[in-house]
JSON list of C-alpha atoms and ligand atoms in Angstrom, two decimals:
[
{"chain": "B", "resi": 1, "resn": "MET", "atom": "CA", "xyz": [28.56, -31.75, -54.77]},
{"chain": "B", "resi": 2, "resn": "LEU", "atom": "CA", "xyz": [28.22, -28.12, -55.88]},
{"chain": "B", "resi": 3, "resn": "SER", "atom": "CA", "xyz": [31.00, -26.57, -57.96]},
{"chain": "B", "resi": 4, "resn": "PRO", "atom": "CA", "xyz": [32.73, -23.57, -56.24]},
{"chain": "B", "resi": 5, "resn": "THR", "atom": "CA", "xyz": [30.77, -21.22, -58.51]},
{"chain": "B", "resi": 6, "resn": "GLU", "atom": "CA", "xyz": [27.41, -22.82, -57.67]},
{"chain": "B", "resi": 7, "resn": "ALA", "atom": "CA", "xyz": [28.24, -22.89, -53.96]},
{"chain": "B", "resi": 8, "resn": "PHE", "atom": "CA", "xyz": [29.11, -19.15, -54.07]},
{"chain": "B", "resi": 9, "resn": "LYS", "atom": "CA", "xyz": [25.96, -18.47, -55.99]},
{"chain": "B", "resi": 10, "resn": "THR", "atom": "CA", "xyz": [23.61, -20.21, -53.59]},
{"chain": "B", "resi": 11, "resn": "LYS", "atom": "CA", "xyz": [25.28, -19.10, -50.32]},
{"chain": "B", "resi": 12, "resn": "GLU", "atom": "CA", "xyz": [27.03, -15.82, -50.81]},
{"chain": "B", "resi": 13, "resn": "CYS", "atom": "CA", "xyz": [26.22, -13.81, -53.89]},
{"chain": "B", "resi": 14, "resn": "ILE", "atom": "CA", "xyz": [24.17, -10.71, -53.12]},
{"chain": "B", "resi": 15, "resn": "PHE", "atom": "CA", "xyz": [23.20, -10.15, -56.76]},
{"chain": "B", "resi": 16, "resn": "CYS", "atom": "CA", "xyz": [21.95, -13.74, -57.06]},
{"chain": "B", "resi": 17, "resn": "LYS", "atom": "CA", "xyz": [19.82, -13.04, -53.96]},
{"chain": "B", "resi": 18, "resn": "ILE", "atom": "CA", "xyz": [18.49, -9.83, -55.57]},
{"chain": "B", "resi": 19, "resn": "VAL", "atom": "CA", "xyz": [17.67, -11.74, -58.76]},
{"chain": "B", "resi": 20, "resn": "SER", "atom": "CA", "xyz": [15.80, -14.43, -56.82]},
{"chain": "B", "resi": 21, "resn": "GLY", "atom": "CA", "xyz": [13.98, -11.85, -54.68]},
{"chain": "B", "resi": 22, "resn": "THR", "atom": "CA", "xyz": [15.60, -13.04, -51.42]},
{"chain": "B", "resi": 23, "resn": "LEU", "atom": "CA", "xyz": [17.01, -9.54, -51.06]},
{"chain": "B", "resi": 24, "resn": "PRO", "atom": "CA", "xyz": [14.99, -6.44, -52.02]},
{"chain": "B", "resi": 25, "resn": "SER", "atom": "CA", "xyz": [15.86, -4.10, -54.84]},
{"chain": "B", "resi": 26, "resn": "GLU", "atom": "CA", "xyz": [14.31, -1.34, -56.90]},
{"chain": "B", "resi": 27, "resn": "LYS", "atom": "CA", "xyz": [13.69, -3.33, -60.06]},
{"chain": "B", "resi": 28, "resn": "VAL", "atom": "CA", "xyz": [13.50, -1.38, -63.35]},
{"chain": "B", "resi": 29, "resn": "TYR", "atom": "CA", "xyz": [13.52, -4.26, -65.89]},
{"chain": "B", "resi": 30, "resn": "GLU", "atom": "CA", "xyz": [13.44, -8.04, -66.12]},
{"chain": "B", "resi": 31, "resn": "ASN", "atom": "CA", "xyz": [13.28, -10.66, -68.83]},
{"chain": "B", "resi": 32, "resn": "ASP", "atom": "CA", "xyz": [14.15, -14.41, -69.01]},
{"chain": "B", "resi": 33, "resn": "ASN", "atom": "CA", "xyz": [17.91, -13.78, -68.94]},
{"chain": "B", "resi": 34, "resn": "VAL", "atom": "CA", "xyz": [18.57, -10.52, -67.19]},
{"chain": "B", "resi": 35, "resn": "PHE", "atom": "CA", "xyz": [17.47, -8.44, -64.24]},
{"chain": "B", "resi": 36, "resn": "ALA", "atom": "CA", "xyz": [18.02, -4.68, -63.71]},
{"chain": "B", "resi": 37, "resn": "PHE", "atom": "CA", "xyz": [17.76, -2.61, -60.56]},
{"chain": "B", "resi": 38, "resn": "ARG", "atom": "CA", "xyz": [18.88, 0.78, -59.14]},
{"chain": "B", "resi": 39, "resn": "ASP", "atom": "CA", "xyz": [22.38, 0.97, -57.67]},
{"chain": "B", "resi": 40, "resn": "ILE", "atom": "CA", "xyz": [22.36, 1.29, -53.86]},
{"chain": "B", "resi": 41, "resn": "SER", "atom": "CA", "xyz": [24.89, 4.14, -54.02]},
{"chain": "B", "resi": 42, "resn": "PRO", "atom": "CA", "xyz": [24.17, 5.95, -57.29]},
{"chain": "B", "resi": 43, "resn": "GLN", "atom": "CA", "xyz": [27.01, 7.89, -58.96]},
{"chain": "B", "resi": 44, "resn": "ALA", "atom": "CA", "xyz": [24.61, 9.68, -61.37]},
{"chain": "B", "resi": 45, "resn": "PRO", "atom": "CA", "xyz": [20.93, 10.64, -61.33]},
{"chain": "B", "resi": 46, "resn": "VAL", "atom": "CA", "xyz": [20.30, 7.43, -63.24]},
{"chain": "B", "resi": 47, "resn": "HIS", "atom": "CA", "xyz": [22.50, 4.55, -62.12]},
{"chain": "B", "resi": 48, "resn": "ILE", "atom": "CA", "xyz": [21.20, 1.08, -62.95]},
{"chain": "B", "resi": 49, "resn": "LEU", "atom": "CA", "xyz": [22.86, -2.31, -62.68]},
{"chain": "B", "resi": 50, "resn": "ILE", "atom": "CA", "xyz": [21.91, -4.87, -65.33]},
{"chain": "B", "resi": 51, "resn": "VAL", "atom": "CA", "xyz": [22.90, -8.41, -64.33]},
{"chain": "B", "resi": 52, "resn": "PRO", "atom": "CA", "xyz": [22.54, -11.84, -65.94]},
{"chain": "B", "resi": 53, "resn": "LYS", "atom": "CA", "xyz": [20.24, -14.11, -63.94]},
{"chain": "B", "resi": 54, "resn": "LYS", "atom": "CA", "xyz": [22.83, -16.80, -64.37]},
{"chain": "B", "resi": 55, "resn": "HIS", "atom": "CA", "xyz": [25.83, -16.37, -62.03]},
{"chain": "B", "resi": 56, "resn": "ILE", "atom": "CA", "xyz": [28.75, -15.17, -64.15]},
{"chain": "B", "resi": 57, "resn": "THR", "atom": "CA", "xyz": [31.61, -13.73, -62.10]},
{"chain": "B", "resi": 58, "resn": "ASP", "atom": "CA", "xyz": [33.05, -11.11, -64.45]},
{"chain": "B", "resi": 59, "resn": "VAL", "atom": "CA", "xyz": [33.99, -10.51, -68.09]},
{"chain": "B", "resi": 60, "resn": "LEU", "atom": "CA", "xyz": [36.71, -13.18, -67.87]},
{"chain": "B", "resi": 61, "resn": "ASP", "atom": "CA", "xyz": [34.03, -15.71, -66.90]},
{"chain": "B", "resi": 62, "resn": "VAL", "atom": "CA", "xyz": [31.84, -15.13, -70.00]},
{"chain": "B", "resi": 63, "resn": "SER", "atom": "CA", "xyz": [31.76, -17.99, -72.54]},
{"chain": "B", "resi": 64, "resn": "VAL", "atom": "CA", "xyz": [30.54, -18.31, -76.11]},
{"chain": "B", "resi": 65, "resn": "SER", "atom": "CA", "xyz": [27.46, -20.14, -74.79]},
{"chain": "B", "resi": 66, "resn": "ASP", "atom": "CA", "xyz": [26.50, -16.94, -72.98]},
{"chain": "B", "resi": 67, "resn": "SER", "atom": "CA", "xyz": [25.95, -15.00, -76.20]},
{"chain": "B", "resi": 68, "resn": "ALA", "atom": "CA", "xyz": [22.18, -14.77, -75.63]},
{"chain": "B", "resi": 69, "resn": "VAL", "atom": "CA", "xyz": [22.79, -13.32, -72.21]},
{"chain": "B", "resi": 70, "resn": "PHE", "atom": "CA", "xyz": [25.05, -10.68, -73.65]},
{"chain": "B", "resi": 71, "resn": "GLN", "atom": "CA", "xyz": [22.54, -9.77, -76.32]},
{"chain": "B", "resi": 72, "resn": "ASN", "atom": "CA", "xyz": [19.95, -9.35, -73.59]},
{"chain": "B", "resi": 73, "resn": "LEU", "atom": "CA", "xyz": [22.19, -7.17, -71.46]},
{"chain": "B", "resi": 74, "resn": "PHE", "atom": "CA", "xyz": [22.50, -4.65, -74.30]},
{"chain": "B", "resi": 75, "resn": "GLN", "atom": "CA", "xyz": [18.82, -4.89, -75.30]},
{"chain": "B", "resi": 76, "resn": "ALA", "atom": "CA", "xyz": [17.93, -4.21, -71.65]},
{"chain": "B", "resi": 77, "resn": "ALA", "atom": "CA", "xyz": [20.28, -1.16, -71.63]},
{"chain": "B", "resi": 78, "resn": "GLN", "atom": "CA", "xyz": [18.52, 0.24, -74.74]},
{"chain": "B", "resi": 79, "resn": "GLN", "atom": "CA", "xyz": [15.06, -0.30, -73.27]},
{"chain": "B", "resi": 80, "resn": "ILE", "atom": "CA", "xyz": [15.92, 1.04, -69.83]},
{"chain": "B", "resi": 81, "resn": "ALA", "atom": "CA", "xyz": [17.61, 4.13, -71.31]},
{"chain": "B", "resi": 82, "resn": "ALA", "atom": "CA", "xyz": [14.46, 4.82, -73.34]},
{"chain": "B", "resi": 83, "resn": "LYS", "atom": "CA", "xyz": [12.13, 4.14, -70.40]},
{"chain": "B", "resi": 84, "resn": "LEU", "atom": "CA", "xyz": [14.09, 6.40, -68.05]},
{"chain": "B", "resi": 85, "resn": "GLY", "atom": "CA", "xyz": [14.39, 9.20, -70.61]},
{"chain": "B", "resi": 86, "resn": "ILE", "atom": "CA", "xyz": [18.15, 9.22, -71.16]},
{"chain": "B", "resi": 87, "resn": "ALA", "atom": "CA", "xyz": [18.42, 7.60, -74.57]},
{"chain": "B", "resi": 88, "resn": "GLY", "atom": "CA", "xyz": [18.51, 10.97, -76.31]},
{"chain": "B", "resi": 89, "resn": "SER", "atom": "CA", "xyz": [20.76, 12.83, -73.89]},
{"chain": "B", "resi": 90, "resn": "GLY", "atom": "CA", "xyz": [23.29, 10.00, -73.71]},
{"chain": "B", "resi": 91, "resn": "PHE", "atom": "CA", "xyz": [24.52, 7.52, -71.14]},
{"chain": "B", "resi": 92, "resn": "ARG", "atom": "CA", "xyz": [27.54, 5.46, -70.17]},
{"chain": "B", "resi": 93, "resn": "THR", "atom": "CA", "xyz": [27.74, 1.65, -69.90]},
{"chain": "B", "resi": 94, "resn": "VAL", "atom": "CA", "xyz": [30.60, 0.07, -67.93]},
{"chain": "B", "resi": 95, "resn": "PHE", "atom": "CA", "xyz": [31.73, -3.41, -66.89]},
{"chain": "B", "resi": 96, "resn": "ASN", "atom": "CA", "xyz": [34.35, -3.42, -64.12]},
{"chain": "B", "resi": 97, "resn": "SER", "atom": "CA", "xyz": [36.56, -6.50, -63.89]},
{"chain": "B", "resi": 98, "resn": "GLY", "atom": "CA", "xyz": [39.07, -7.16, -61.10]},
{"chain": "B", "resi": 99, "resn": "ASP", "atom": "CA", "xyz": [41.10, -5.08, -58.70]},
{"chain": "B", "resi": 100, "resn": "HIS", "atom": "CA", "xyz": [42.38, -2.34, -60.98]},
{"chain": "B", "resi": 101, "resn": "ALA", "atom": "CA", "xyz": [38.86, -1.62, -62.13]},
{"chain": "B", "resi": 102, "resn": "CYS", "atom": "CA", "xyz": [37.67, -1.58, -58.44]},
{"chain": "B", "resi": 103, "resn": "GLN", "atom": "CA", "xyz": [35.16, -4.42, -59.01]},
{"chain": "B", "resi": 104, "resn": "THR", "atom": "CA", "xyz": [33.46, -5.02, -55.68]},
{"chain": "B", "resi": 105, "resn": "MET", "atom": "CA", "xyz": [30.55, -7.32, -56.62]},
{"chain": "B", "resi": 106, "resn": "TYR", "atom": "CA", "xyz": [31.66, -10.57, -58.22]},
{"chain": "B", "resi": 107, "resn": "HIS", "atom": "CA", "xyz": [28.50, -11.17, -60.24]},
{"chain": "B", "resi": 108, "resn": "LEU", "atom": "CA", "xyz": [28.81, -9.67, -63.72]},
{"chain": "B", "resi": 109, "resn": "HIS", "atom": "CA", "xyz": [26.94, -6.35, -63.94]},
{"chain": "B", "resi": 110, "resn": "LEU", "atom": "CA", "xyz": [26.62, -3.68, -66.59]},
{"chain": "B", "resi": 111, "resn": "HIS", "atom": "CA", "xyz": [26.52, -0.18, -65.04]},
{"chain": "B", "resi": 112, "resn": "LEU", "atom": "CA", "xyz": [24.12, 2.13, -66.91]},
{"chain": "B", "resi": 113, "resn": "LEU", "atom": "CA", "xyz": [24.79, 5.76, -65.94]},
{"chain": "B", "resi": 114, "resn": "GLY", "atom": "CA", "xyz": [23.09, 8.93, -67.16]},
{"chain": "B", "resi": 115, "resn": "GLY", "atom": "CA", "xyz": [20.92, 11.91, -66.41]},
{"chain": "B", "resi": 116, "resn": "THR", "atom": "CA", "xyz": [23.83, 14.35, -66.11]},
{"chain": "B", "resi": 117, "resn": "GLN", "atom": "CA", "xyz": [26.77, 15.63, -68.13]},
{"chain": "B", "resi": 118, "resn": "MET", "atom": "CA", "xyz": [29.62, 13.26, -67.27]},
{"chain": "B", "resi": 119, "resn": "GLY", "atom": "CA", "xyz": [33.35, 13.96, -67.57]},
{"chain": "B", "resi": 120, "resn": "GLY", "atom": "CA", "xyz": [35.41, 12.62, -70.43]},
{"chain": "B", "resi": 121, "resn": "SER", "atom": "CA", "xyz": [37.80, 10.54, -68.31]},
{"chain": "B", "resi": 122, "resn": "LEU", "atom": "CA", "xyz": [36.97, 6.88, -67.91]},
{"chain": "B", "resi": 123, "resn": "VAL", "atom": "CA", "xyz": [39.77, 6.18, -65.42]},
{"chain": "B", "resi": 124, "resn": "GLY", "atom": "CA", "xyz": [39.83, 8.97, -62.83]},
{"chain": "P", "resi": 1, "resn": "DGP", "atom": "P1", "xyz": [31.45, -2.63, -59.04]},
{"chain": "P", "resi": 1, "resn": "DGP", "atom": "O1", "xyz": [32.40, -1.67, -58.37]},
{"chain": "P", "resi": 1, "resn": "DGP", "atom": "O2", "xyz": [31.54, -2.47, -60.57]},
{"chain": "P", "resi": 1, "resn": "DGP", "atom": "O3", "xyz": [31.62, -4.03, -58.59]},
{"chain": "P", "resi": 1, "resn": "DGP", "atom": "O4", "xyz": [29.98, -2.10, -58.68]},
{"chain": "P", "resi": 1, "resn": "DGP", "atom": "C1", "xyz": [29.19, -2.70, -57.72]},
{"chain": "P", "resi": 1, "resn": "DGP", "atom": "C2", "xyz": [27.99, -1.81, -57.48]},
{"chain": "P", "resi": 1, "resn": "DGP", "atom": "O5", "xyz": [26.98, -2.55, -56.79]},
{"chain": "P", "resi": 1, "resn": "DGP", "atom": "C3", "xyz": [28.26, -0.56, -56.67]},
{"chain": "P", "resi": 1, "resn": "DGP", "atom": "O6", "xyz": [28.00, 0.58, -57.46]},
{"chain": "P", "resi": 1, "resn": "DGP", "atom": "C4", "xyz": [27.29, -0.63, -55.51]},
{"chain": "P", "resi": 1, "resn": "DGP", "atom": "C5", "xyz": [26.27, -1.68, -55.93]},
{"chain": "P", "resi": 1, "resn": "DGP", "atom": "N1", "xyz": [25.75, -2.50, -54.85]},
{"chain": "P", "resi": 1, "resn": "DGP", "atom": "C6", "xyz": [26.47, -3.20, -53.96]},
{"chain": "P", "resi": 1, "resn": "DGP", "atom": "N2", "xyz": [25.62, -3.87, -53.11]},
{"chain": "P", "resi": 1, "resn": "DGP", "atom": "C7", "xyz": [24.37, -3.58, -53.53]},
{"chain": "P", "resi": 1, "resn": "DGP", "atom": "C8", "xyz": [23.08, -3.97, -53.04]},
{"chain": "P", "resi": 1, "resn": "DGP", "atom": "O7", "xyz": [22.94, -4.74, -52.12]},
{"chain": "P", "resi": 1, "resn": "DGP", "atom": "N3", "xyz": [22.01, -3.46, -53.71]},
{"chain": "P", "resi": 1, "resn": "DGP", "atom": "C9", "xyz": [22.14, -2.62, -54.78]},
{"chain": "P", "resi": 1, "resn": "DGP", "atom": "N4", "xyz": [21.05, -2.14, -55.37]},
{"chain": "P", "resi": 1, "resn": "DGP", "atom": "N5", "xyz": [23.32, -2.24, -55.26]},
{"chain": "P", "resi": 1, "resn": "DGP", "atom": "C10", "xyz": [24.44, -2.71, -54.62]}
]
């Protein structure tokens, strides 16, 4: 029998379906551990979501054995920022976790935002 996490992954998770190609996305980067695509409702000229291929729900769900995945998330951010021309001008990287952070997609994702001057507030 599938664990609740595995059942969610196979039946419900939109980002798992994007990773597997069952749902379409505008892919910008992929390696063995992570997949990155353009956000469907961008909040900046560049708004990319970088997700682990493995279903991890949020930051609370990350374990020590996922260290390679985390390394890959940040390597992907560096490479995508360079590829999309925002490494020099600057960019923001954000993980939302839970209600107060307004997390809506319960598959861990690193937002990569750039291409414009952003405000200084991280909470408003
Ligand atoms: P968060 O609030 O941190 O959980 O952000 C979830 C983001 O996911 C949000 O900016 C919109 C984006 N999103 C939701 N559904 C889809 C989808 O089907 N495709 C794409 N490309 N992005 C999506």
